[in-house]
Short mmCIF file of C-alpha atoms in Angstrom, two decimals:
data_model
loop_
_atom_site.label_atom_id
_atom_site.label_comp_id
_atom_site.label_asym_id
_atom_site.label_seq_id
_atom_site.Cartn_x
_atom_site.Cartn_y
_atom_site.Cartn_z
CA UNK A 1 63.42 104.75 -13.11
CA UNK A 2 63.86 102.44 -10.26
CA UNK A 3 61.87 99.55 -11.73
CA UNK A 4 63.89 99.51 -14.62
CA UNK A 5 66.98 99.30 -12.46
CA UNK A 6 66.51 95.89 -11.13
CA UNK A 7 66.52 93.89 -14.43
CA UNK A 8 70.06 95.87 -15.11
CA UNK A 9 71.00 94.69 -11.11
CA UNK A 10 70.19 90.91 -11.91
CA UNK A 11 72.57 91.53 -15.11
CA UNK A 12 75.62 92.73 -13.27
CA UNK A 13 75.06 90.17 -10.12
CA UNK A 14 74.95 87.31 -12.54
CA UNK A 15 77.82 88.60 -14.58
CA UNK A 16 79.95 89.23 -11.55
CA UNK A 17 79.09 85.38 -9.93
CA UNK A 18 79.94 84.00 -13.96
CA UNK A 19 83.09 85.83 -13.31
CA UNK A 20 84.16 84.44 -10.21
CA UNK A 21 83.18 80.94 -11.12
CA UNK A 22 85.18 81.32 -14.35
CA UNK A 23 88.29 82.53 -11.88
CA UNK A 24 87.96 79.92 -9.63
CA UNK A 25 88.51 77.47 -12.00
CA UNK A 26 91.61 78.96 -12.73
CA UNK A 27 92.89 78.80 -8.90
CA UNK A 28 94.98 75.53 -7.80
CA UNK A 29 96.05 74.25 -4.68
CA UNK A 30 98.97 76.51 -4.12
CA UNK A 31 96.34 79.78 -4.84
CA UNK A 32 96.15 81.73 -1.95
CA UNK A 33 93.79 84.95 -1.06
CA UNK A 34 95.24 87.86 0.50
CA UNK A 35 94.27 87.71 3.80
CA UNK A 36 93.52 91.82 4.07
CA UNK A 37 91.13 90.93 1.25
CA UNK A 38 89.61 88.13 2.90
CA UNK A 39 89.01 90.27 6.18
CA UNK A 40 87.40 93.42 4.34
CA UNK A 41 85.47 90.84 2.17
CA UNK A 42 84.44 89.14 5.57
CA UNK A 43 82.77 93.25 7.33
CA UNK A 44 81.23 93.47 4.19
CA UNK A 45 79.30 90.38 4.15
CA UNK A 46 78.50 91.50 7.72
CA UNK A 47 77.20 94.14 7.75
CA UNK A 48 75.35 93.56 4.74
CA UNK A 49 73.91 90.39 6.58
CA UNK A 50 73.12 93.20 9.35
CA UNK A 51 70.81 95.15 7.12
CA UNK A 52 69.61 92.93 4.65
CA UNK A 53 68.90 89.55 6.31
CA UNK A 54 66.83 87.72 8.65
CA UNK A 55 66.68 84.22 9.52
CA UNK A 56 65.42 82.77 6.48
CA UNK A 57 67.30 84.42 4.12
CA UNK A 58 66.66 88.44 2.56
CA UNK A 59 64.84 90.70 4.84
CA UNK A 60 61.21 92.03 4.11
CA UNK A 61 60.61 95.46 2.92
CA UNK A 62 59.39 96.08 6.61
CA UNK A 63 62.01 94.89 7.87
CA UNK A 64 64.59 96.78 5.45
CA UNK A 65 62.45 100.49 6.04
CA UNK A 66 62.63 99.97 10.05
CA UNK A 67 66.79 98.64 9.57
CA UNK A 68 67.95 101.77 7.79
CA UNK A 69 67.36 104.71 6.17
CA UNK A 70 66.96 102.97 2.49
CA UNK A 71 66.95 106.06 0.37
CA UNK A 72 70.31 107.08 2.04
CA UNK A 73 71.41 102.97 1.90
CA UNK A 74 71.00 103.08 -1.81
CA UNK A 75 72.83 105.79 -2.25
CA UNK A 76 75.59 104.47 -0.80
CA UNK A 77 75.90 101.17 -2.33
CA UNK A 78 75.40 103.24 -5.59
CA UNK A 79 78.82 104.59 -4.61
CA UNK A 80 80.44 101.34 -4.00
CA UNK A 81 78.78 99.74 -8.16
CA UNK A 82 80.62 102.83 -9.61
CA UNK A 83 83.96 101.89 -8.25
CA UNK A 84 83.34 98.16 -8.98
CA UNK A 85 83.13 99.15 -12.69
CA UNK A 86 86.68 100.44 -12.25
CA UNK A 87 87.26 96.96 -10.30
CA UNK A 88 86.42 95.22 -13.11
CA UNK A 89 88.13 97.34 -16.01
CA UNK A 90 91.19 96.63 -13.61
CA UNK A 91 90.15 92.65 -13.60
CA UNK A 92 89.73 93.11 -17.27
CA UNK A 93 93.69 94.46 -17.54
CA UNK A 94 94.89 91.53 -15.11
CA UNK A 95 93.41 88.81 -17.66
CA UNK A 96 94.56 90.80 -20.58
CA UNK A 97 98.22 91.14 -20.02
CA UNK A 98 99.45 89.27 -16.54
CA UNK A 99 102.47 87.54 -17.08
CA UNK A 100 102.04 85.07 -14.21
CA UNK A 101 98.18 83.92 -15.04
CA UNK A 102 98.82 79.81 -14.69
CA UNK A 103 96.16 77.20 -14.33
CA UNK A 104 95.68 73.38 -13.97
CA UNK A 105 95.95 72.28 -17.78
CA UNK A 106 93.08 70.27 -17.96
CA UNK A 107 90.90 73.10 -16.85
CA UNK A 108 93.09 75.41 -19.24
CA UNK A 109 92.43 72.35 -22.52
CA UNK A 110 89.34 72.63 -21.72
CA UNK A 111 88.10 76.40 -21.48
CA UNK A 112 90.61 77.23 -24.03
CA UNK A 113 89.23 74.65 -26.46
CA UNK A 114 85.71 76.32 -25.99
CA UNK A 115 86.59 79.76 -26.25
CA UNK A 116 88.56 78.95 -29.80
CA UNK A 117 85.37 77.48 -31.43
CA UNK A 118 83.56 80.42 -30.52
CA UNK A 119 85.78 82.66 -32.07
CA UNK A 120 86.69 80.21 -35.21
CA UNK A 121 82.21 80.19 -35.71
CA UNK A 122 82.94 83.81 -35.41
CA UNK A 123 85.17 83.90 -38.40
CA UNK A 124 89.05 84.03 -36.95
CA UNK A 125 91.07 81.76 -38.64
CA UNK A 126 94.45 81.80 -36.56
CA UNK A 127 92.69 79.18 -33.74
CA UNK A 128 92.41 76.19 -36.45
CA UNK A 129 94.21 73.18 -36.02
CA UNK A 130 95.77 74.80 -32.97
CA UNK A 131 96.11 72.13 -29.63
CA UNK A 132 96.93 74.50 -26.30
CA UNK A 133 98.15 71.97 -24.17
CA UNK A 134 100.52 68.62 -24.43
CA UNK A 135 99.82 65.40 -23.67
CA UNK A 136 102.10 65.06 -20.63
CA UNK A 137 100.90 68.23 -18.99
CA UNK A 138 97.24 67.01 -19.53
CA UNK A 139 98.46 63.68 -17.64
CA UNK A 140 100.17 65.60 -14.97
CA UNK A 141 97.72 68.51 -15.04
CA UNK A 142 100.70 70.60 -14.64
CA UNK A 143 100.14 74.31 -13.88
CA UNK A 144 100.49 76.28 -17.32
CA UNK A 145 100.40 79.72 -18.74
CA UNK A 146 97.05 80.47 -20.19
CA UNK A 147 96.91 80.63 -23.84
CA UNK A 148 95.24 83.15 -25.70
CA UNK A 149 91.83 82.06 -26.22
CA UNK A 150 91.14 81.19 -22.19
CA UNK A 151 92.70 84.96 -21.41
CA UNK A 152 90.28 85.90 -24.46
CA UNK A 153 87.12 84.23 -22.17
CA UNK A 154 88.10 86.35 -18.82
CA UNK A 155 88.23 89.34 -21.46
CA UNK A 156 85.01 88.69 -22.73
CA UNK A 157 83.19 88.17 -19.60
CA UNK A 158 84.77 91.24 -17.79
CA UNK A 159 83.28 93.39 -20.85
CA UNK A 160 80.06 91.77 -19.30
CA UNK A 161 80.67 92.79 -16.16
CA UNK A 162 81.34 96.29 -17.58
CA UNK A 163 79.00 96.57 -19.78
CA UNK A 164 75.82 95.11 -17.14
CA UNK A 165 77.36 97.42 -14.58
CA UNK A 166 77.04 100.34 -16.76
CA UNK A 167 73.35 99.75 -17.25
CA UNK A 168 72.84 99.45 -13.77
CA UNK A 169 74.55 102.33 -13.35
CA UNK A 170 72.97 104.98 -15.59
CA UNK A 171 69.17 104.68 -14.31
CA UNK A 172 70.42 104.64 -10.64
CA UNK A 173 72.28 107.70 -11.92
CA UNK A 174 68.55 109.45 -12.70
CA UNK A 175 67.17 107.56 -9.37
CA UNK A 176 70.06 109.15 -7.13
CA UNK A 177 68.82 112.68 -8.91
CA UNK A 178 65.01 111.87 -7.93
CA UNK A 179 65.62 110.78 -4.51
CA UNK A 180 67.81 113.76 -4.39
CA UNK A 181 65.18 116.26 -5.37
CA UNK A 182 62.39 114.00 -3.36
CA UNK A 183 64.69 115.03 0.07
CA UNK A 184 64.71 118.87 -1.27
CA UNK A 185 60.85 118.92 -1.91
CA UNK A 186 60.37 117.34 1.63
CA UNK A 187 63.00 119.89 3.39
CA UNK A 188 61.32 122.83 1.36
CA UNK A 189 57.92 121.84 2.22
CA UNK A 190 59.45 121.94 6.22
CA UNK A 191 60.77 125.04 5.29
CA UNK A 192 57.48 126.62 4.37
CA UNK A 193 55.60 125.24 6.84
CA UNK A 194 57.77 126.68 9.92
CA UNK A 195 57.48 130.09 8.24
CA UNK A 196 54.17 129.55 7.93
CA UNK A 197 53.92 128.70 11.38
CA UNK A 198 56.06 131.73 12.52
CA UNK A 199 53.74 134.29 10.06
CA UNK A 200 50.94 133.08 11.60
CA UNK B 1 76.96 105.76 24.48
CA UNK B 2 80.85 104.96 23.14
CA UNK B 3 81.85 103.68 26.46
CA UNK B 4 78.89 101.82 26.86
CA UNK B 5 79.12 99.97 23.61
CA UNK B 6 82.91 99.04 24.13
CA UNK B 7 81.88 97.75 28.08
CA UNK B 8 79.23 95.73 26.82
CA UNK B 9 76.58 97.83 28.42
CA UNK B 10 72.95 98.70 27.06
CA UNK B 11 72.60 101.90 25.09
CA UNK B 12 71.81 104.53 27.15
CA UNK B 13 69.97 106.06 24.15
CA UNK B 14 66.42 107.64 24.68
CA UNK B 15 65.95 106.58 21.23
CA UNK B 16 67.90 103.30 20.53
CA UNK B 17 66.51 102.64 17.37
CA UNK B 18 67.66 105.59 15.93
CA UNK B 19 71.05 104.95 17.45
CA UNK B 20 70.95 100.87 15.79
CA UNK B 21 70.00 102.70 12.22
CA UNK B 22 72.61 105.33 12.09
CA UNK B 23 75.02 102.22 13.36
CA UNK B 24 74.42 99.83 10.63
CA UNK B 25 74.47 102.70 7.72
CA UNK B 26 77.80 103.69 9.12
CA UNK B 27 78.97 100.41 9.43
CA UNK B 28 78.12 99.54 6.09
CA UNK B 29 79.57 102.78 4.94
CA UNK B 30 83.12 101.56 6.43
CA UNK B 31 83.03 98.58 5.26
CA UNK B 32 82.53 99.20 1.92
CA UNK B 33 85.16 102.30 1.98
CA UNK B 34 87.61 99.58 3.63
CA UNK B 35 86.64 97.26 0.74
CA UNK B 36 87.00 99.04 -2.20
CA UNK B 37 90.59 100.39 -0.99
CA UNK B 38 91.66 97.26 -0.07
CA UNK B 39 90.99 95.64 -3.44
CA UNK B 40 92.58 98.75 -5.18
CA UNK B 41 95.69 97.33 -2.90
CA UNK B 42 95.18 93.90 -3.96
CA UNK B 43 95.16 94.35 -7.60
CA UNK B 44 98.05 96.70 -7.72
CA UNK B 45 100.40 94.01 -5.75
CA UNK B 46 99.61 91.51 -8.54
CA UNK B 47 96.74 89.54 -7.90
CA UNK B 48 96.48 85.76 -7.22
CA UNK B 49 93.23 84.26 -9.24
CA UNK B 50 91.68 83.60 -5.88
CA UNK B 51 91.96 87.18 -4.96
CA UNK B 52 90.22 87.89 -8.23
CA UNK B 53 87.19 85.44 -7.34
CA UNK B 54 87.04 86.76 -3.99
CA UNK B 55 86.49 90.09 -5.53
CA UNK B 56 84.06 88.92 -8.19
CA UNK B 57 81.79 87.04 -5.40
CA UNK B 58 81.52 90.28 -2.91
CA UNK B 59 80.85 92.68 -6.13
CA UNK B 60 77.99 90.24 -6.98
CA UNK B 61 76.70 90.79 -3.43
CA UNK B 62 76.92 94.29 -3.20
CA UNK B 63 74.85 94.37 -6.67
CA UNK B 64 71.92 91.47 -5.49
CA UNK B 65 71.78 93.73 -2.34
CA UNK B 66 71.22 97.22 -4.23
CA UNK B 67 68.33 95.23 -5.71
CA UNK B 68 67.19 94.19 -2.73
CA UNK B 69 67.47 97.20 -1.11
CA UNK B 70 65.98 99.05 -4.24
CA UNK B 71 62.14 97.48 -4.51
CA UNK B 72 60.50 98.67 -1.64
CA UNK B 73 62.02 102.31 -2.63
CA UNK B 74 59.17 103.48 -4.86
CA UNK B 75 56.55 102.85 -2.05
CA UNK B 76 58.80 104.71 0.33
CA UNK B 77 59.31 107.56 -1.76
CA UNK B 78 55.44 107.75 -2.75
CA UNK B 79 54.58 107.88 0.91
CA UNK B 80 57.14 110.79 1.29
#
């Protein structure tokens, strides 16, 4: 069960870094983060460089086992992928119907463009002959409101993110139940042997 | 061992390993707690897009490091 969780992991981490390279380009120079955000982002990246990093880069297995208790580690970053599956249903929502999603036009031409000759090889007609920006805001790269097809791109790729998630999610499900039982056994097994012990 | 930590002393700890485990899980515990609330917040108060790639770039982390974390667990487990 755990081996077939990490092809599932690679899914949702490359999903989640296609989705926040497909934001970015949507940020401009007045984009600002929220600074609460960027200080919780900032302990997690932390303390995850606490646990899971040495000098060169990830830690070794050894080094991970004498860090932390992994089964319990897991377990608790198991937690955290079940909410981000709600994170991104709720980053799913934002590009679906926020009214004040603007973006650089060129950027916005561009993605928009790509995402309408996807969907016209897919068979919709209503993308044709349609241009999404003007001239002038092309020259000026003025800050626009995204068109259709570019919201339909963040839509797309946060039904990635879901759907990757969700397969991570569902064998780590069974793993959380083994390690589970594997802690029971080893507590029984204590069990047993003190009243052993104490019979004898 | 609280007042030691906050006045810069050593731990005091007969076992300070022990003490630096239980430290980091609960750290990362918090963090993560504080992380997912706080983006809750975020996205309710209408997000910016840089919030959003913020978000997207620390979810990716926290799933690389569950697969980190996760391949040396089947040795562990078989030499439970």
């Amino acid at each position: 069960v755990i081996r077939r969780l990490a092809p599932a992991l690679d899914a949702g981490h490359v999903a989640w870094n296609r989705t926040a390279k497909r934001w970015a380009e949507l940020t401009s120079v007045a984009s600002r983060t929220d600074p609460s955000l960027i200080s919780a982002a900032s302990e997690v990246r932390a303390a995850i460089a606490a646990i899971a990093t040495n000098q060169t880069g990830w830690a070794t297995p050894d080094q991970l086992a004498a860090r932390v208790d992994l089964p319990k580690t897991v377990k608790t970053l198991h937690l955290s992928m079940i909410a981000s599956v709600d994170i991104a249903y709720v980053v799913r929502d934002t590009a679906v119907d926020h009214p004040g999603l603007i973006a650089p036009a060129r950027i916005i031409d561009m993605r928009s463009q790509g995402e309408a000759e996807i969907a016209i090889e897919q068979g919709e007609t209503r993308y044709e002959g349609v241009t999404w920006t003007t001239p002038h805001q092309i020259a000026a790269n003025q800050l626009i409101p995204l068109p259709e097809p570019a919201r339909r791109g963040l839509i797309n790729l946060a039904d990635e993110v879901i759907g990757s998630t969700n397969l991570a999610r569902a064998p780590q499900d069974r793993a959380g139940t083994h390690l589970r039982e594997a802690g029971e056994r080893k507590e029984n097994d204590h069990a047993a042997a003190v009243e052993r012990g104490g019979g004898g | 061992l609280a007042a030691a930590h906050l006045f810069g002393m050593r731990s005091t700890s007969e076992k300070p390993d022990q003490t630096s485990v239980a430290a980091s899980e609960t750290r990362l515990e918090t963090a993560l707690a504080a992380w997912e609330v706080q983006a809750y917040r975020t996205l309710a108060n209408g997000p910016d897009a840089a919030d959003l790639v913020r978000m997207a770039r620390v979810q990716a982390l926290i799933t690389s490091t569950t697969g980190i974390l996760t391949r040396p667990l089947p040795a562990i487990l078989t030499a439970r």
